[in-house]
């Protein structure tokens, strides 16, 4: 949480606890949907694709897209152990913000 | 519109030949998944990893929205009511509304 907040921001203990509960509920909610899909398709194992599908089905389209890309990269890395850094740099080369080093 | 930083962070942060360190414990994620439904029998290795990243996104989004509410109230500490308001005002977080309302209403919510 702190990573994306300004340095002067603080988070109460209760806020952290409720966030933890939200994350747990999110996992249960999405897993339930993914598990239903597996059950209908007579499969026993919930895999990453099922989770991505469930995210999209429940309205988290943006998350689903990102997770599909993440899974794809992960499988490539696991399968070939190819250095994907060049591909990732190419994919993210467009950034709206670029902070250039101040000239000396 | 989502910031490009989130996108690049997800793709680069977790990939370095193998998946990098995860912020959320995979064993606990797996436990929550198994508890969520009796139908969940087996879970692939990648599913908790996907959830770890997805939860990072969720936490990031709720935190940003909560912080906006905190700032509007001219405060610098995010309280649980800010988190609750952020959840209630976001349609995709409808499934969390009861949870945050129960938590906001209870005086002392016991930690499991």
PDB file of N, CA and C in Angstrom, chain B residues 22-92:
ATOM      1  N   UNK B  22       7.087 -12.639  -4.642  1.00  0.00           N
ATOM      2  CA  UNK B  22       5.700 -12.212  -4.593  1.00  0.00           C
ATOM      3  C   UNK B  22       5.468 -11.476  -3.285  1.00  0.00           C
ATOM      4  N   UNK B  23       4.624 -10.441  -3.338  1.00  0.00           N
ATOM      5  CA  UNK B  23       4.366  -9.669  -2.143  1.00  0.00           C
ATOM      6  C   UNK B  23       3.424 -10.419  -1.212  1.00  0.00           C
ATOM      7  N   UNK B  24       2.589 -11.264  -1.777  1.00  0.00           N
ATOM      8  CA  UNK B  24       1.611 -11.974  -0.963  1.00  0.00           C
ATOM      9  C   UNK B  24       2.022 -13.446  -0.864  1.00  0.00           C
ATOM     10  N   UNK B  25       1.813 -14.047   0.328  1.00  0.00           N
ATOM     11  CA  UNK B  25       2.251 -15.440   0.509  1.00  0.00           C
ATOM     12  C   UNK B  25       1.396 -16.412  -0.290  1.00  0.00           C
ATOM     13  N   UNK B  26       2.053 -17.205  -1.140  1.00  0.00           N
ATOM     14  CA  UNK B  26       1.329 -18.110  -2.035  1.00  0.00           C
ATOM     15  C   UNK B  26       0.604 -19.212  -1.264  1.00  0.00           C
ATOM     16  N   UNK B  27       1.202 -19.656  -0.171  1.00  0.00           N
ATOM     17  CA  UNK B  27       0.579 -20.737   0.613  1.00  0.00           C
ATOM     18  C   UNK B  27      -0.752 -20.280   1.190  1.00  0.00           C
ATOM     19  N   UNK B  28      -0.777 -19.032   1.661  1.00  0.00           N
ATOM     20  CA  UNK B  28      -2.026 -18.520   2.238  1.00  0.00           C
ATOM     21  C   UNK B  28      -3.082 -18.343   1.147  1.00  0.00           C
ATOM     22  N   UNK B  29      -2.639 -17.899  -0.018  1.00  0.00           N
ATOM     23  CA  UNK B  29      -3.579 -17.726  -1.136  1.00  0.00           C
ATOM     24  C   UNK B  29      -4.195 -19.076  -1.483  1.00  0.00           C
ATOM     25  N   UNK B  30      -3.342 -20.090  -1.504  1.00  0.00           N
ATOM     26  CA  UNK B  30      -3.829 -21.429  -1.839  1.00  0.00           C
ATOM     27  C   UNK B  30      -4.845 -21.910  -0.794  1.00  0.00           C
ATOM     28  N   UNK B  31      -4.565 -21.592   0.467  1.00  0.00           N
ATOM     29  CA  UNK B  31      -5.455 -21.996   1.561  1.00  0.00           C
ATOM     30  C   UNK B  31      -6.824 -21.322   1.389  1.00  0.00           C
ATOM     31  N   UNK B  32      -6.805 -20.044   1.080  1.00  0.00           N
ATOM     32  CA  UNK B  32      -8.059 -19.296   0.893  1.00  0.00           C
ATOM     33  C   UNK B  32      -8.832 -19.876  -0.282  1.00  0.00           C
ATOM     34  N   UNK B  33      -8.117 -20.216  -1.350  1.00  0.00           N
ATOM     35  CA  UNK B  33      -8.775 -20.779  -2.521  1.00  0.00           C
ATOM     36  C   UNK B  33      -9.474 -22.089  -2.159  1.00  0.00           C
ATOM     37  N   UNK B  34      -8.804 -22.922  -1.382  1.00  0.00           N
ATOM     38  CA  UNK B  34      -9.382 -24.230  -1.042  1.00  0.00           C
ATOM     39  C   UNK B  34     -10.590 -24.062  -0.129  1.00  0.00           C
ATOM     40  N   UNK B  35     -10.528 -23.062   0.730  1.00  0.00           N
ATOM     41  CA  UNK B  35     -11.647 -22.838   1.657  1.00  0.00           C
ATOM     42  C   UNK B  35     -12.866 -22.246   0.961  1.00  0.00           C
ATOM     43  N   UNK B  36     -12.629 -21.616  -0.212  1.00  0.00           N
ATOM     44  CA  UNK B  36     -13.712 -20.842  -0.835  1.00  0.00           C
ATOM     45  C   UNK B  36     -14.854 -21.733  -1.319  1.00  0.00           C
ATOM     46  N   UNK B  37     -14.515 -22.964  -1.683  1.00  0.00           N
ATOM     47  CA  UNK B  37     -15.562 -23.826  -2.212  1.00  0.00           C
ATOM     48  C   UNK B  37     -15.157 -25.287  -2.032  1.00  0.00           C
ATOM     49  N   UNK B  38     -16.187 -26.138  -1.778  1.00  0.00           N
ATOM     50  CA  UNK B  38     -15.900 -27.570  -1.657  1.00  0.00           C
ATOM     51  C   UNK B  38     -15.493 -28.164  -2.994  1.00  0.00           C
ATOM     52  N   UNK B  39     -15.873 -27.476  -4.088  1.00  0.00           N
ATOM     53  CA  UNK B  39     -15.559 -28.002  -5.413  1.00  0.00           C
ATOM     54  C   UNK B  39     -14.079 -27.859  -5.766  1.00  0.00           C
ATOM     55  N   UNK B  40     -13.389 -26.989  -5.039  1.00  0.00           N
ATOM     56  CA  UNK B  40     -11.973 -26.764  -5.361  1.00  0.00           C
ATOM     57  C   UNK B  40     -11.160 -27.927  -4.808  1.00  0.00           C
ATOM     58  N   UNK B  41     -10.714 -28.778  -5.729  1.00  0.00           N
ATOM     59  CA  UNK B  41      -9.959 -29.956  -5.286  1.00  0.00           C
ATOM     60  C   UNK B  41      -8.461 -29.761  -5.520  1.00  0.00           C
ATOM     61  N   UNK B  42      -8.148 -29.360  -6.755  1.00  0.00           N
ATOM     62  CA  UNK B  42      -6.734 -29.209  -7.100  1.00  0.00           C
ATOM     63  C   UNK B  42      -6.512 -27.829  -7.714  1.00  0.00           C
ATOM     64  N   UNK B  43      -5.352 -27.296  -7.387  1.00  0.00           N
ATOM     65  CA  UNK B  43      -5.023 -25.944  -7.851  1.00  0.00           C
ATOM     66  C   UNK B  43      -3.668 -26.004  -8.540  1.00  0.00           C
ATOM     67  N   UNK B  44      -3.610 -25.457  -9.757  1.00  0.00           N
ATOM     68  CA  UNK B  44      -2.326 -25.471 -10.468  1.00  0.00           C
ATOM     69  C   UNK B  44      -1.351 -24.513  -9.789  1.00  0.00           C
ATOM     70  N   UNK B  45      -0.073 -24.683 -10.058  1.00  0.00           N
ATOM     71  CA  UNK B  45       0.953 -23.861  -9.427  1.00  0.00           C
ATOM     72  C   UNK B  45       0.856 -22.392  -9.803  1.00  0.00           C
ATOM     73  N   UNK B  46       0.356 -22.147 -11.014  1.00  0.00           N
ATOM     74  CA  UNK B  46       0.333 -20.749 -11.479  1.00  0.00           C
ATOM     75  C   UNK B  46      -0.861 -19.962 -10.935  1.00  0.00           C
ATOM     76  N   UNK B  47      -1.913 -20.650 -10.502  1.00  0.00           N
ATOM     77  CA  UNK B  47      -3.118 -19.927 -10.046  1.00  0.00           C
ATOM     78  C   UNK B  47      -2.827 -18.997  -8.853  1.00  0.00           C
ATOM     79  N   UNK B  48      -2.146 -19.466  -7.797  1.00  0.00           N
ATOM     80  CA  UNK B  48      -1.843 -18.540  -6.690  1.00  0.00           C
ATOM     81  C   UNK B  48      -0.941 -17.388  -7.123  1.00  0.00           C
ATOM     82  N   UNK B  49      -0.072 -17.651  -8.101  1.00  0.00           N
ATOM     83  CA  UNK B  49       0.817 -16.585  -8.586  1.00  0.00           C
ATOM     84  C   UNK B  49      -0.013 -15.519  -9.294  1.00  0.00           C
ATOM     85  N   UNK B  50      -0.976 -15.950 -10.081  1.00  0.00           N
ATOM     86  CA  UNK B  50      -1.869 -14.995 -10.764  1.00  0.00           C
ATOM     87  C   UNK B  50      -2.645 -14.193  -9.718  1.00  0.00           C
ATOM     88  N   UNK B  51      -3.130 -14.877  -8.699  1.00  0.00           N
ATOM     89  CA  UNK B  51      -3.877 -14.174  -7.654  1.00  0.00           C
ATOM     90  C   UNK B  51      -3.002 -13.181  -6.900  1.00  0.00           C
ATOM     91  N   UNK B  52      -1.753 -13.563  -6.683  1.00  0.00           N
ATOM     92  CA  UNK B  52      -0.842 -12.654  -5.984  1.00  0.00           C
ATOM     93  C   UNK B  52      -0.745 -11.333  -6.740  1.00  0.00           C
ATOM     94  N   UNK B  53      -0.575 -11.425  -8.059  1.00  0.00           N
ATOM     95  CA  UNK B  53      -0.484 -10.208  -8.871  1.00  0.00           C
ATOM     96  C   UNK B  53      -1.824  -9.486  -8.939  1.00  0.00           C
ATOM     97  N   UNK B  54      -2.906 -10.266  -9.065  1.00  0.00           N
ATOM     98  CA  UNK B  54      -4.231  -9.636  -9.146  1.00  0.00           C
ATOM     99  C   UNK B  54      -4.555  -8.899  -7.850  1.00  0.00           C
ATOM    100  N   UNK B  55      -4.172  -9.488  -6.719  1.00  0.00           N
ATOM    101  CA  UNK B  55      -4.431  -8.832  -5.424  1.00  0.00           C
ATOM    102  C   UNK B  55      -3.612  -7.555  -5.294  1.00  0.00           C
ATOM    103  N   UNK B  56      -2.399  -7.574  -5.858  1.00  0.00           N
ATOM    104  CA  UNK B  56      -1.599  -6.336  -5.853  1.00  0.00           C
ATOM    105  C   UNK B  56      -2.352  -5.229  -6.569  1.00  0.00           C
ATOM    106  N   UNK B  57      -2.941  -5.579  -7.714  1.00  0.00           N
ATOM    107  CA  UNK B  57      -3.706  -4.584  -8.479  1.00  0.00           C
ATOM    108  C   UNK B  57      -4.909  -4.094  -7.684  1.00  0.00           C
ATOM    109  N   UNK B  58      -5.584  -5.044  -7.043  1.00  0.00           N
ATOM    110  CA  UNK B  58      -6.773  -4.689  -6.264  1.00  0.00           C
ATOM    111  C   UNK B  58      -6.411  -3.741  -5.131  1.00  0.00           C
ATOM    112  N   UNK B  59      -5.377  -4.106  -4.395  1.00  0.00           N
ATOM    113  CA  UNK B  59      -4.950  -3.294  -3.255  1.00  0.00           C
ATOM    114  C   UNK B  59      -4.507  -1.920  -3.737  1.00  0.00           C
ATOM    115  N   UNK B  60      -3.800  -1.897  -4.852  1.00  0.00           N
ATOM    116  CA  UNK B  60      -3.343  -0.618  -5.395  1.00  0.00           C
ATOM    117  C   UNK B  60      -4.530   0.268  -5.745  1.00  0.00           C
ATOM    118  N   UNK B  61      -5.527  -0.321  -6.388  1.00  0.00           N
ATOM    119  CA  UNK B  61      -6.681   0.475  -6.825  1.00  0.00           C
ATOM    120  C   UNK B  61      -7.472   0.988  -5.620  1.00  0.00           C
ATOM    121  N   UNK B  62      -7.734   0.125  -4.665  1.00  0.00           N
ATOM    122  CA  UNK B  62      -8.504   0.555  -3.490  1.00  0.00           C
ATOM    123  C   UNK B  62      -7.722   1.618  -2.713  1.00  0.00           C
ATOM    124  N   UNK B  63      -6.414   1.408  -2.586  1.00  0.00           N
ATOM    125  CA  UNK B  63      -5.587   2.357  -1.833  1.00  0.00           C
ATOM    126  C   UNK B  63      -5.607   3.733  -2.485  1.00  0.00           C
ATOM    127  N   UNK B  64      -5.478   3.764  -3.807  1.00  0.00           N
ATOM    128  CA  UNK B  64      -5.484   5.057  -4.505  1.00  0.00           C
ATOM    129  C   UNK B  64      -6.818   5.764  -4.300  1.00  0.00           C
ATOM    130  N   UNK B  65      -7.895   5.015  -4.432  1.00  0.00           N
ATOM    131  CA  UNK B  65      -9.225   5.631  -4.268  1.00  0.00           C
ATOM    132  C   UNK B  65      -9.425   6.101  -2.824  1.00  0.00           C
ATOM    133  N   UNK B  66      -8.956   5.267  -1.891  1.00  0.00           N
ATOM    134  CA  UNK B  66      -9.102   5.650  -0.472  1.00  0.00           C
ATOM    135  C   UNK B  66      -8.283   6.898  -0.170  1.00  0.00           C
ATOM    136  N   UNK B  67      -7.108   6.970  -0.754  1.00  0.00           N
ATOM    137  CA  UNK B  67      -6.245   8.131  -0.515  1.00  0.00           C
ATOM    138  C   UNK B  67      -6.887   9.413  -1.037  1.00  0.00           C
ATOM    139  N   UNK B  68      -7.548   9.322  -2.190  1.00  0.00           N
ATOM    140  CA  UNK B  68      -8.262  10.503  -2.719  1.00  0.00           C
ATOM    141  C   UNK B  68      -9.294  11.003  -1.720  1.00  0.00           C
ATOM    142  N   UNK B  69      -9.975  10.066  -1.081  1.00  0.00           N
ATOM    143  CA  UNK B  69     -10.990  10.438  -0.078  1.00  0.00           C
ATOM    144  C   UNK B  69     -10.312  11.051   1.144  1.00  0.00           C
ATOM    145  N   UNK B  70      -9.191  10.471   1.529  1.00  0.00           N
ATOM    146  CA  UNK B  70      -8.446  10.996   2.683  1.00  0.00           C
ATOM    147  C   UNK B  70      -8.011  12.436   2.416  1.00  0.00           C
ATOM    148  N   UNK B  71      -7.503  12.665   1.223  1.00  0.00           N
ATOM    149  CA  UNK B  71      -7.015  14.009   0.865  1.00  0.00           C
ATOM    150  C   UNK B  71      -8.167  15.009   0.824  1.00  0.00           C
ATOM    151  N   UNK B  72      -9.311  14.560   0.299  1.00  0.00           N
ATOM    152  CA  UNK B  72     -10.480  15.452   0.261  1.00  0.00           C
ATOM    153  C   UNK B  72     -10.896  15.869   1.666  1.00  0.00           C
ATOM    154  N   UNK B  73     -10.655  14.981   2.627  1.00  0.00           N
ATOM    155  CA  UNK B  73     -10.981  15.295   4.015  1.00  0.00           C
ATOM    156  C   UNK B  73      -9.864  16.041   4.723  1.00  0.00           C
ATOM    157  N   UNK B  74      -8.858  16.463   3.930  1.00  0.00           N
ATOM    158  CA  UNK B  74      -7.707  17.212   4.458  1.00  0.00           C
ATOM    159  C   UNK B  74      -6.983  16.430   5.557  1.00  0.00           C
ATOM    160  N   UNK B  75      -6.875  15.129   5.331  1.00  0.00           N
ATOM    161  CA  UNK B  75      -6.151  14.286   6.292  1.00  0.00           C
ATOM    162  C   UNK B  75      -5.003  13.604   5.572  1.00  0.00           C
ATOM    163  N   UNK B  76      -4.090  12.990   6.368  1.00  0.00           N
ATOM    164  CA  UNK B  76      -2.974  12.294   5.736  1.00  0.00           C
ATOM    165  C   UNK B  76      -2.912  10.824   6.135  1.00  0.00           C
ATOM    166  N   UNK B  77      -3.857  10.409   6.955  1.00  0.00           N
ATOM    167  CA  UNK B  77      -3.869   9.004   7.367  1.00  0.00           C
ATOM    168  C   UNK B  77      -5.119   8.341   6.811  1.00  0.00           C
ATOM    169  N   UNK B  78      -4.909   7.291   6.039  1.00  0.00           N
ATOM    170  CA  UNK B  78      -6.040   6.547   5.493  1.00  0.00           C
ATOM    171  C   UNK B  78      -6.660   5.726   6.618  1.00  0.00           C
ATOM    172  N   UNK B  79      -7.947   5.946   6.873  1.00  0.00           N
ATOM    173  CA  UNK B  79      -8.623   5.162   7.913  1.00  0.00           C
ATOM    174  C   UNK B  79      -9.548   4.145   7.242  1.00  0.00           C
ATOM    175  N   UNK B  80     -10.103   3.250   8.031  1.00  0.00           N
ATOM    176  CA  UNK B  80     -10.891   2.186   7.411  1.00  0.00           C
ATOM    177  C   UNK B  80     -12.163   2.716   6.758  1.00  0.00           C
ATOM    178  N   UNK B  81     -12.648   3.842   7.237  1.00  0.00           N
ATOM    179  CA  UNK B  81     -13.839   4.439   6.602  1.00  0.00           C
ATOM    180  C   UNK B  81     -13.521   4.931   5.190  1.00  0.00           C
ATOM    181  N   UNK B  82     -12.286   5.376   4.982  1.00  0.00           N
ATOM    182  CA  UNK B  82     -11.871   5.803   3.639  1.00  0.00           C
ATOM    183  C   UNK B  82     -11.849   4.594   2.714  1.00  0.00           C
ATOM    184  N   UNK B  83     -11.338   3.479   3.221  1.00  0.00           N
ATOM    185  CA  UNK B  83     -11.306   2.251   2.429  1.00  0.00           C
ATOM    186  C   UNK B  83     -12.738   1.814   2.126  1.00  0.00           C
ATOM    187  N   UNK B  84     -13.596   1.878   3.138  1.00  0.00           N
ATOM    188  CA  UNK B  84     -15.001   1.493   2.951  1.00  0.00           C
ATOM    189  C   UNK B  84     -15.668   2.367   1.892  1.00  0.00           C
ATOM    190  N   UNK B  85     -15.436   3.678   1.962  1.00  0.00           N
ATOM    191  CA  UNK B  85     -16.034   4.590   0.967  1.00  0.00           C
ATOM    192  C   UNK B  85     -15.515   4.294  -0.431  1.00  0.00           C
ATOM    193  N   UNK B  86     -14.229   3.999  -0.531  1.00  0.00           N
ATOM    194  CA  UNK B  86     -13.646   3.688  -1.842  1.00  0.00           C
ATOM    195  C   UNK B  86     -14.304   2.449  -2.434  1.00  0.00           C
ATOM    196  N   UNK B  87     -14.559   1.457  -1.583  1.00  0.00           N
ATOM    197  CA  UNK B  87     -15.182   0.213  -2.052  1.00  0.00           C
ATOM    198  C   UNK B  87     -16.636   0.473  -2.472  1.00  0.00           C
ATOM    199  N   UNK B  88     -17.351   1.207  -1.633  1.00  0.00           N
ATOM    200  CA  UNK B  88     -18.781   1.431  -1.888  1.00  0.00           C
ATOM    201  C   UNK B  88     -19.001   2.229  -3.167  1.00  0.00           C
ATOM    202  N   UNK B  89     -18.094   3.146  -3.466  1.00  0.00           N
ATOM    203  CA  UNK B  89     -18.283   4.001  -4.648  1.00  0.00           C
ATOM    204  C   UNK B  89     -17.752   3.382  -5.939  1.00  0.00           C
ATOM    205  N   UNK B  90     -17.275   2.159  -5.887  1.00  0.00           N
ATOM    206  CA  UNK B  90     -16.754   1.501  -7.099  1.00  0.00           C
ATOM    207  C   UNK B  90     -17.627   0.294  -7.413  1.00  0.00           C
ATOM    208  N   UNK B  91     -18.205   0.283  -8.609  1.00  0.00           N
ATOM    209  CA  UNK B  91     -19.161  -0.780  -8.969  1.00  0.00           C
ATOM    210  C   UNK B  91     -18.562  -2.177  -8.913  1.00  0.00           C
ATOM    211  N   UNK B  92     -17.329  -2.303  -9.412  1.00  0.00           N
ATOM    212  CA  UNK B  92     -16.747  -3.655  -9.476  1.00  0.00           C
ATOM    213  C   UNK B  92     -16.432  -4.217  -8.098  1.00  0.00           C
TER     214      UNK B  92
END
